[in-house]
mmCIF file of C-alpha atoms in Angstrom:
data_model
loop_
_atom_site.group_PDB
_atom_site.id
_atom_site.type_symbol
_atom_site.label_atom_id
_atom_site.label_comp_id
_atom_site.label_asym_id
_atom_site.label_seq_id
_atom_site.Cartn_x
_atom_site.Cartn_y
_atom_site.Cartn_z
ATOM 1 C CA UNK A 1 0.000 0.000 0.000
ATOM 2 C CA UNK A 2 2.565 2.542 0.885
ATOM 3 C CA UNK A 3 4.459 1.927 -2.540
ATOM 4 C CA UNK A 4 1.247 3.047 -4.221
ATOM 5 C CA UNK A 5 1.880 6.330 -2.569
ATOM 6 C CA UNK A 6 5.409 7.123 -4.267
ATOM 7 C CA UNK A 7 5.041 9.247 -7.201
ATOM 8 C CA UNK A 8 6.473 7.330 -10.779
ATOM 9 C CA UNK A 9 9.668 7.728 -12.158
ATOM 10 C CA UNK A 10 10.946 9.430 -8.689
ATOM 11 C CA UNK A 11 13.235 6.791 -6.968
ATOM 12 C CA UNK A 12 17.115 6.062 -8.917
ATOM 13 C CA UNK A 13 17.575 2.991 -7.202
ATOM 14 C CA UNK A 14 15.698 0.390 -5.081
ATOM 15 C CA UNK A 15 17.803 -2.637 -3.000
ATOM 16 C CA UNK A 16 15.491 -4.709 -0.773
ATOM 17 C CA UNK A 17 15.495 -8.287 0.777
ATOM 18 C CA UNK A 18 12.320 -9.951 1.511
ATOM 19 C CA UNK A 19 10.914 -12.405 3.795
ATOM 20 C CA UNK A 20 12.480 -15.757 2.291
ATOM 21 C CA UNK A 21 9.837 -17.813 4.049
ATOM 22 C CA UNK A 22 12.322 -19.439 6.749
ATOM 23 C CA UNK A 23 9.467 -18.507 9.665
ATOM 24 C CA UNK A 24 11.630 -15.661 11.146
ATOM 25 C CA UNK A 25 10.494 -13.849 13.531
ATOM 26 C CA UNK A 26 9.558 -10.385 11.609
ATOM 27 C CA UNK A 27 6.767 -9.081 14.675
ATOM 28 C CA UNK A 28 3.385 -8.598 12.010
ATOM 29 C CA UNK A 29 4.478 -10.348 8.850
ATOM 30 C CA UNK A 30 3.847 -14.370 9.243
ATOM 31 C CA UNK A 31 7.211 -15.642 7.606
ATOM 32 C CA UNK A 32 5.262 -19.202 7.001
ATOM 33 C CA UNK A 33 3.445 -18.837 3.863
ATOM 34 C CA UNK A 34 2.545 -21.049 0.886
ATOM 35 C CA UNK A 35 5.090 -20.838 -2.365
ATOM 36 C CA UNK A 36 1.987 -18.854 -3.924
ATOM 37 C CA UNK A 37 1.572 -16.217 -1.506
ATOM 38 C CA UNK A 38 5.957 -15.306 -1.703
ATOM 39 C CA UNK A 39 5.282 -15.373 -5.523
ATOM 40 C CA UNK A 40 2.246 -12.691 -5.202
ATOM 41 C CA UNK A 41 4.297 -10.849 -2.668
ATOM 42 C CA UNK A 42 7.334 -10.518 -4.918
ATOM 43 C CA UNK A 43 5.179 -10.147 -8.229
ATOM 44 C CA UNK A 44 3.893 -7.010 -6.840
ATOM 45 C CA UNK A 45 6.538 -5.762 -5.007
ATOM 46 C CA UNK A 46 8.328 -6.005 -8.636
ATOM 47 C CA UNK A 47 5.596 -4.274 -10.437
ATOM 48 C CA UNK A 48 5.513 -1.121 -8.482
ATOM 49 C CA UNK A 49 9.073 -0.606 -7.915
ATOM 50 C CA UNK A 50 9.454 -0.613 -11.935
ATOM 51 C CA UNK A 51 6.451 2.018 -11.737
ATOM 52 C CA UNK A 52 8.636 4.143 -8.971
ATOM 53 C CA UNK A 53 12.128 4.023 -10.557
ATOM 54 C CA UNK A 54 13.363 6.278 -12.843
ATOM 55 C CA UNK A 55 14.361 5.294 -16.586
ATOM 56 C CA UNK A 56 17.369 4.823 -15.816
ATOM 57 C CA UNK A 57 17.053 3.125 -12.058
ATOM 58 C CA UNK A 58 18.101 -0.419 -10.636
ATOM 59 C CA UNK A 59 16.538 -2.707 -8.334
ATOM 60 C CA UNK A 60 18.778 -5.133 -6.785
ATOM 61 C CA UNK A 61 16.826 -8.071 -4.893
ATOM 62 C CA UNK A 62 18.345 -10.234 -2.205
ATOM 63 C CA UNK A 63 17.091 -13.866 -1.936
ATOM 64 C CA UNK A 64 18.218 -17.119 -1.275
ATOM 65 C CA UNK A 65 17.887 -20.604 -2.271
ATOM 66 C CA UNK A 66 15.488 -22.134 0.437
ATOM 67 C CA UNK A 67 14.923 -25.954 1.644
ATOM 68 C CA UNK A 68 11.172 -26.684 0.447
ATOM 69 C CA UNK A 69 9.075 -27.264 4.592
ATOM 70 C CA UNK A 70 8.275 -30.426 4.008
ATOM 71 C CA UNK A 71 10.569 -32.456 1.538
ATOM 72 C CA UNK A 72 13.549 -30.519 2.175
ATOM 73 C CA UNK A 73 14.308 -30.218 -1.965
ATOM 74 C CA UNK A 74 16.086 -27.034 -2.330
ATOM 75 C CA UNK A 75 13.742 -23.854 -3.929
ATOM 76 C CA UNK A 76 15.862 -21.247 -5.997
ATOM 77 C CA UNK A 77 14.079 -18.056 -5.080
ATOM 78 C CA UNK A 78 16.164 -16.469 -7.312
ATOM 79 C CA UNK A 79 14.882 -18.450 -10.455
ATOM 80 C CA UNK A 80 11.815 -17.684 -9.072
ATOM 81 C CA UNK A 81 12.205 -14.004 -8.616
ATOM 82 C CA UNK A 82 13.755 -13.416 -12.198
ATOM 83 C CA UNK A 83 10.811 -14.898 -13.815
ATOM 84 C CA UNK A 84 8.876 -12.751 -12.300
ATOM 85 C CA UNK A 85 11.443 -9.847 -12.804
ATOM 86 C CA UNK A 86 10.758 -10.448 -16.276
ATOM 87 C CA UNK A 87 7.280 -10.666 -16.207
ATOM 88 C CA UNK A 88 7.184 -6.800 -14.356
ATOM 89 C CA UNK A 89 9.612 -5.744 -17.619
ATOM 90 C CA UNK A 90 13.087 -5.894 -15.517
ATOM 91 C CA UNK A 91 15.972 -7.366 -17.874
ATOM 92 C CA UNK A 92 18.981 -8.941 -15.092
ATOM 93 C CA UNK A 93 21.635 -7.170 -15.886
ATOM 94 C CA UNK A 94 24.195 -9.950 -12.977
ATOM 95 C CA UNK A 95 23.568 -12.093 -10.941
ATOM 96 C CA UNK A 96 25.616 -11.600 -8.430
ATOM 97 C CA UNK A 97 26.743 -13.830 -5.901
ATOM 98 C CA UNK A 98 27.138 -13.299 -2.003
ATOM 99 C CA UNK A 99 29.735 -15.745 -0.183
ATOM 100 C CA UNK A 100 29.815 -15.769 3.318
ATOM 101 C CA UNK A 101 31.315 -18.015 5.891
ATOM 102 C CA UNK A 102 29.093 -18.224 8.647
ATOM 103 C CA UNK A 103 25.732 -20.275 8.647
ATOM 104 C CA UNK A 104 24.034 -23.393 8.954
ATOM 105 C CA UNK A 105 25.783 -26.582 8.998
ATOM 106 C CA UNK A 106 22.956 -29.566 7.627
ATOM 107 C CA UNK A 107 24.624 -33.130 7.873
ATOM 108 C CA UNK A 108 22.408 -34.733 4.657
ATOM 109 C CA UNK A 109 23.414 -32.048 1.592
ATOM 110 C CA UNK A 110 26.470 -29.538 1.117
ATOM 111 C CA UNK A 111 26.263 -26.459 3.541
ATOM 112 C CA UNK A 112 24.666 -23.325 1.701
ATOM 113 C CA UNK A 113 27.157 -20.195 1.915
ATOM 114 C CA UNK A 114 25.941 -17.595 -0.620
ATOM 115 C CA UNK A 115 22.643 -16.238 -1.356
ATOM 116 C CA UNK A 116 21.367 -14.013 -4.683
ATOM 117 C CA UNK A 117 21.320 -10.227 -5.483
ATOM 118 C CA UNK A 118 19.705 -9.827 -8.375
ATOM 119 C CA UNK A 119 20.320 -6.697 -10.320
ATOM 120 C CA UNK A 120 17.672 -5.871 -12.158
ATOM 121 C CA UNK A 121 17.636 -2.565 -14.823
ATOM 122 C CA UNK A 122 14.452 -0.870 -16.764
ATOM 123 C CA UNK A 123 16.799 -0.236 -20.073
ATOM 124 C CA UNK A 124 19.321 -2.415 -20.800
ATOM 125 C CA UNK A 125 21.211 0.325 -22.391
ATOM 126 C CA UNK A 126 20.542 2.620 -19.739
ATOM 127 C CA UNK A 127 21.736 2.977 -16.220
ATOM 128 C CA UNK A 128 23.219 4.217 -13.371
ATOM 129 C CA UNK A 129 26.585 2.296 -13.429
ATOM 130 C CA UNK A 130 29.431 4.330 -11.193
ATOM 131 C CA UNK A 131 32.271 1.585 -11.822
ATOM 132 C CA UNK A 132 35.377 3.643 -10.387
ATOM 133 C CA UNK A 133 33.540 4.065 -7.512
ATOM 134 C CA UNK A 134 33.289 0.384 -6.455
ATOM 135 C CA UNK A 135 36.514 -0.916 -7.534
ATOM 136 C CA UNK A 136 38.805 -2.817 -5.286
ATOM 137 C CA UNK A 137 42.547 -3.465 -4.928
ATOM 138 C CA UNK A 138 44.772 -5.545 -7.832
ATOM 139 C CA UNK A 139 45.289 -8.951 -6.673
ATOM 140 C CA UNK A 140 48.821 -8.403 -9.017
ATOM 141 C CA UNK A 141 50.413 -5.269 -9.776
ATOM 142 C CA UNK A 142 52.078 -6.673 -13.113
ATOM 143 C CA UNK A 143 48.634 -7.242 -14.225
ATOM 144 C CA UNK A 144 49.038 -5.654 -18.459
ATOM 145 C CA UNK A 145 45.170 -5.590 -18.874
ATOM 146 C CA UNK A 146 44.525 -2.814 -16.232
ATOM 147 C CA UNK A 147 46.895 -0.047 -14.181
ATOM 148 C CA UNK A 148 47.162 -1.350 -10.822
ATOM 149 C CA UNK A 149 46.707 1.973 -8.794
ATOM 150 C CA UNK A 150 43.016 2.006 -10.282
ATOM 151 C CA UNK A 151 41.928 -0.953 -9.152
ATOM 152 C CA UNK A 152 39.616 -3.681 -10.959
ATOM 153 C CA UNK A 153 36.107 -4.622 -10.963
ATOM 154 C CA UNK A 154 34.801 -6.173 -8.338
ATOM 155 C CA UNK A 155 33.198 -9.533 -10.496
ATOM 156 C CA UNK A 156 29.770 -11.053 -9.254
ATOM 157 C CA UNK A 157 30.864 -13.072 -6.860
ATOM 158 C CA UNK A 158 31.161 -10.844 -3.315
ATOM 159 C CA UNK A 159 32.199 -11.526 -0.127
ATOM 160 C CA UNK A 160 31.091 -10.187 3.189
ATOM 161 C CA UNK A 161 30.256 -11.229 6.383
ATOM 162 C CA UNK A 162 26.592 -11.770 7.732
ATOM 163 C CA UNK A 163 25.807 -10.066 10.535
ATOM 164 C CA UNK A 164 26.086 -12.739 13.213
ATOM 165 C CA UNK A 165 24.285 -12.659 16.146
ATOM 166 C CA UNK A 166 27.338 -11.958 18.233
ATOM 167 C CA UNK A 167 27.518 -8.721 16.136
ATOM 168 C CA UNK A 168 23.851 -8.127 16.385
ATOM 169 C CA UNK A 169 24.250 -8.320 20.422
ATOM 170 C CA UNK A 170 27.254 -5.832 20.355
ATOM 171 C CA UNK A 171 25.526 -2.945 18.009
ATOM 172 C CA UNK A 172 22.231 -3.425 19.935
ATOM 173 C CA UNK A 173 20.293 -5.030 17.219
ATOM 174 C CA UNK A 174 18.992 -8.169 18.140
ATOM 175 C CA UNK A 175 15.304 -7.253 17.755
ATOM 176 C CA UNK A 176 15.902 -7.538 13.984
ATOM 177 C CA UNK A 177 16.727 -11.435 12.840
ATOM 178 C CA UNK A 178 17.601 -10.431 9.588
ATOM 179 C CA UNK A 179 20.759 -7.536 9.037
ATOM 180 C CA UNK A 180 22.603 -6.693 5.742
ATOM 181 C CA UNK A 181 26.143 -5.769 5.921
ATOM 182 C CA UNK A 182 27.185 -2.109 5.901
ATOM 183 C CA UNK A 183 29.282 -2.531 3.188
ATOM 184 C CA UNK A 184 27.605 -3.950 0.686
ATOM 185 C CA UNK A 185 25.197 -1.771 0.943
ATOM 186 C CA UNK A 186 27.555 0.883 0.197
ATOM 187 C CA UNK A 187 29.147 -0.903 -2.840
ATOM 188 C CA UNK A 188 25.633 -1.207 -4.145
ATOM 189 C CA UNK A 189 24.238 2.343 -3.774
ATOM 190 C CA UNK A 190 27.780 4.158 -4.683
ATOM 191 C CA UNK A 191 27.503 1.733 -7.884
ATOM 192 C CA UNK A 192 24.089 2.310 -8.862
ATOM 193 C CA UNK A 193 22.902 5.808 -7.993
ATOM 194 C CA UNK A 194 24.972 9.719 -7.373
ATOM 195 C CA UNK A 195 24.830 12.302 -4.786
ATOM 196 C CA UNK A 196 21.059 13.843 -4.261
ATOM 197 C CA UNK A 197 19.466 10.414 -5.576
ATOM 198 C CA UNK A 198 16.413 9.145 -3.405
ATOM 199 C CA UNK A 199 17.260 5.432 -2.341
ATOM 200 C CA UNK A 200 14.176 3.182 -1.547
ATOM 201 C CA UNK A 201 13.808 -0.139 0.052
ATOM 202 C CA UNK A 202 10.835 -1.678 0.360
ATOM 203 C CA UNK A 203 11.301 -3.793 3.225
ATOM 204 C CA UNK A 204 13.597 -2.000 5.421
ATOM 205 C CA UNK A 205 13.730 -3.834 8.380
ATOM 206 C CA UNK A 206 16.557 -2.598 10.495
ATOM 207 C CA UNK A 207 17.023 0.364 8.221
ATOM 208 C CA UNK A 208 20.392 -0.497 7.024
ATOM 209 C CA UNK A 209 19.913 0.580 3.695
ATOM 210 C CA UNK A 210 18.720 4.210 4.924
ATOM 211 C CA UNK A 211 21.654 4.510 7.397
ATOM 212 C CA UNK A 212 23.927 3.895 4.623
ATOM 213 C CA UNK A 213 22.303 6.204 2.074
ATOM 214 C CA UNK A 214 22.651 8.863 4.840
ATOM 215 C CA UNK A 215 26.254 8.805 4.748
ATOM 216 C CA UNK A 216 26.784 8.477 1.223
ATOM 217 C CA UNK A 217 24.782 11.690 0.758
ATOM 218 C CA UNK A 218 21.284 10.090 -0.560
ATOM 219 C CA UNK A 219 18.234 10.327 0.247
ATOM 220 C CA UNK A 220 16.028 7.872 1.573
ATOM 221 C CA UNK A 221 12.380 6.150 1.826
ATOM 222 C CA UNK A 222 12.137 2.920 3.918
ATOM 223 C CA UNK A 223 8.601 1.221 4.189
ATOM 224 C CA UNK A 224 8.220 -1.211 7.323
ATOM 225 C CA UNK A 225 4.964 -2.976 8.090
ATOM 226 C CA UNK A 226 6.180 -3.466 11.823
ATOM 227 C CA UNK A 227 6.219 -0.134 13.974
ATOM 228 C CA UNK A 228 8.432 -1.101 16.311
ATOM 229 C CA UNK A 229 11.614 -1.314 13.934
ATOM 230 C CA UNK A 230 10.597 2.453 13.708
ATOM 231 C CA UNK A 231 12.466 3.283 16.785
ATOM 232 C CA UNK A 232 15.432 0.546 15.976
ATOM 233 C CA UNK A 233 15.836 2.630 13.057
ATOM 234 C CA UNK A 234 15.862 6.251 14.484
ATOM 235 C CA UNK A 235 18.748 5.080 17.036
ATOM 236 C CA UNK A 236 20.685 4.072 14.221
ATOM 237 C CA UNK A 237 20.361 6.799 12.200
ATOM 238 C CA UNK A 238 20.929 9.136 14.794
ATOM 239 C CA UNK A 239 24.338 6.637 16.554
ATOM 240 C CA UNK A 240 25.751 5.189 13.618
#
């Protein structure tokens, strides 16, 4: 409902990561729903961010591959999510993988350590895409196909740490089961919006992605359905 509210064409970029139906504890939203209901709830989440952003605006989605509740086969939410991507008139412009170390060990299949940001673009041949900005250090200085002192781009595959709960305990966040990392947050808004931009995410949660856009000089719209992340996100934007 409040995405209905934002005027079209008036956000650059959108990053967001949804319930992935792994009965977390969000407070309102019931984190236990069929395979249908995630599909309607990403089908029009899809649909009226491609109505807010502008022209030239990204939307980068964060899901993960999930084990199905009762056989335990694995669901790829991002397969999932592109179709429907697709269907809303998103092209993917990567697929990019986040690694991590920490998580879940299950004894009867390999242990998952990456999940899916999908980076989805209105026009193909148009978009916000600030590559000096992101780049990170030569692995090799002797390297002919780039100078080193530039750096190189950063691939699809990214690692950072989750935010553990040990973390969550020390920055006072442990109302919130669910935390992005700081940083790539940053790599994603320096890389896909400028200075002045307004930066929404859907399902804001903890309010990383506005405490982030507040430093890099953007502005902001976060929509939450539970109130009480409100205040979690007030004392970080006002602390951190």
């Amino acid at each position: 409902k409040e995405l209905k509210k934002l005027d079209s064409k008036s956000v650059r970029l959108a990053v967001t990561s949804p319930p992935y139906n792994l009965r977390k504890d969000y407070g309102l939203y019931m984190d236990n729903v069929g395979i249908d209901d995630w599909k309607a709830l990403i089908k029009n989440t899809l649909s009226e961010v491609h109505r807010v952003l502008t022209d030239d605006g990204s939307f980068f989605l964060n899901v993960s591959p999930i084990p199905d509740k009762k056989t335990k086969e694995i669901i790829p939410l991002d397969s999932i999510a592109w179709e429907l991507g697709r269907e809303a008139g998103f092209y993917l412009r990567n697929k990019i993988v986040w690694h991590f170390n920490n998580m879940q060990n299950p004894t009867k299949r390999l242990a998952g350590r990456w999940e899916a940001v999908l980076w989805f673009v209105k026009d193909l041949n148009n978009y916000v895409f600030n590559l000096e900005d992101v780049k990170i250090p030569c692995i090799t200085k002797n390297d002919k196909r780039f100078k080193a002192e530039s750096g190189r781009n950063p691939t699809d595959v990214w690692f950072f740490h989750r935010v553990n709960n040990m973390t969550k305990k020390k920055l006072g966040l442990t109302s919130h089961p669910c935390i992005y990392p700081n940083e790539m947050i940053e790599r994603i808004i320096k890389m896909s919006s400028n200075e002045g931009d307004w930066v929404l995410d859907p399902f804001v949660g903890s309010g990383t992605t506005m405490l982030v856009a507040k430093k890099l000089n953007r502005h902001s719209i976060g929509i939450e359905i539970n109130k009480e992340y409100g205040d979690l996100i007030n004392q970080r934007l006002l602390k951190e």
